[in-house]
Amino acid sequence: MGLTRRGLLGRAAGAGVATLGLHAAGLSAGAAWAVPRFAADPFQLGVASGDPRPDGVVLWTRLAPDPLAVDGRGGMPAVTVDVEWQVAEDEAFGGVVRSGVAPAVPELGHSVHVEVAGLTPGRDYFYRFRVAPGDAVSPVGRTRTAPTAASELRLAFASCQCWYEGFYTAYRHLATEDLDLVVHLGDYIYEYGVGATGGVRGLSLDASYQRETRTLAEYRNRHALYRLDPDLQAAHQAFPWVLTWDDHEVENNWAGDVAQIDSDGFPDDDVTAFRARKAGAFQAYYEHLPLRLPQKPDGADSRLYRRLRFADLLQLHVLDTRSYRDDQVCGDGTQFGCEAERSDPSRTMLGAAQEGWLLDGTRRAGTAWNVLANQTLIAQADHDTDPATHTVGLDMWDGYTAARDRLLTGLHDRGVTNCVVLTGDIHRSVVADLKLDFDDESSPVVATEFAGTSVSSGGDGTPMDTFGFNWMTPGVNPHFKWHNSQRGYTVIGLTPTELRADYRVVPYVTTPGSSVETAASFVVEPGHPGAHQL
């Protein structure tokens, strides 16, 4: 403990992770840096792959020999750098099948996003980067293309990785799983200051890390701080990731162009000012993650919702429940009442275009499973132990009940009986039946929701806490099947006849080295919505 910034960088440099990248056209028209030379390893932020298709994936890295430089430039000069990349069938690169050069440009923080095509479906590949004519070479990463035929698929989902509240032990264990991909449901970073000692990390950082992120440079450095963690790097190195954001990638509980009103004097009630902040946050998010060109933001606008298919087994619908939602009603928070406001039929969580896209896509999927990658809890979650009254969280779908009704009724009316929702945000695990009417126990079950806990946010957890006790009190939320408030991730196994969820938890995160165990397992059968505990 008691690490310095230099110590953190030194540890990350030896962690060993893979990298790669591609660049969007139209930037830095000048010639590339002819003979790049770096004061330190430019690949300290690791490598990643994502959004797998049958013929390829997107590969990512960012050149940053000084990842935490105050100006947010990662220690790089304002020039383009050509980055060589290779994809091979073996880890020794004896059989290179694709290669090329991608420009890393200063306008995108010297990140690279290479969209590789022409690969074979459903197989592992290895990749690496090199900056020529220098000798900077990245470690080797592994990725996997989407299958066109499959009898089984395994993925893990995770969310909420507050760096200063816990170590990423869950990712260290996740990296050893046998998976086809990882789905991240949001809160990849947190915008708050990290504290004088970096919380449990015991790390001294300069003053720019002690305040809330506002600028592109600050968002870049917050991402870089998180990406230096060796366990997070290892999890990115091992599998392709599919990512979407929640609120803390920008600011707590933001909604469309409406910011949370802060007490620090920043004009978050000014739409123009908040859109400028969003533009910096969105750009830094893109610069640090393996996203394809259609997800590259245009200022404060970005289409993050998208769809990925994995043979006839899975249609994965990746949602964005932040960018198009209406503002939270009744001042936000957890409140009793507010019935008329939260049930207003004009209010939306997804926006009309995304809502229609989702319902049409589930109906047309033609796969054994429709899985929604969703941010906040859809199920009604009554916090009041008196079943006659409802006290609910207004940032969740409980604050948008007409939108929830449209979603669940739309699935039911379209005959979609194979829908499973993966949810993050709530720093605890919940298994719930999604019903047409949550106040009627005889109402049809439309889908199953597996809400997963945080990786580290909230610090050490326990199997049960007061919050969970209230939720699980008999008669309060009868559609809830199980609850746990430990940290971890969830593994989903899919076959044509079964979807299985294994909740993997770590007993503690405020110190490193925890073991991992399976707290509970559930199965769902296609055509029969509702989870059953094993």
Short mmCIF file of C-alpha atoms in Angstrom, two decimals, residues 257 259 261 266-275:
data_model
loop_
_atom_site.label_atom_id
_atom_site.label_comp_id
_atom_site.label_asym_id
_atom_site.label_seq_id
_atom_site.Cartn_x
_atom_site.Cartn_y
_atom_site.Cartn_z
CA ASP A 257 -29.45 17.02 -21.76
CA ALA A 259 -27.72 17.43 -15.51
CA ILE A 261 -27.84 20.14 -10.02
CA PHE A 266 -20.85 24.66 -11.97
CA PRO A 267 -23.82 25.73 -14.14
CA ASP A 268 -25.28 22.27 -14.68
CA ASP A 269 -28.72 23.80 -15.20
CA ASP A 270 -27.29 25.37 -18.38
CA VAL A 271 -27.95 22.97 -21.28
CA THR A 272 -25.14 24.42 -23.38
CA ALA A 273 -22.62 23.97 -20.56
CA PHE A 274 -23.79 20.44 -19.84
CA ARG A 275 -23.63 19.43 -23.50
#
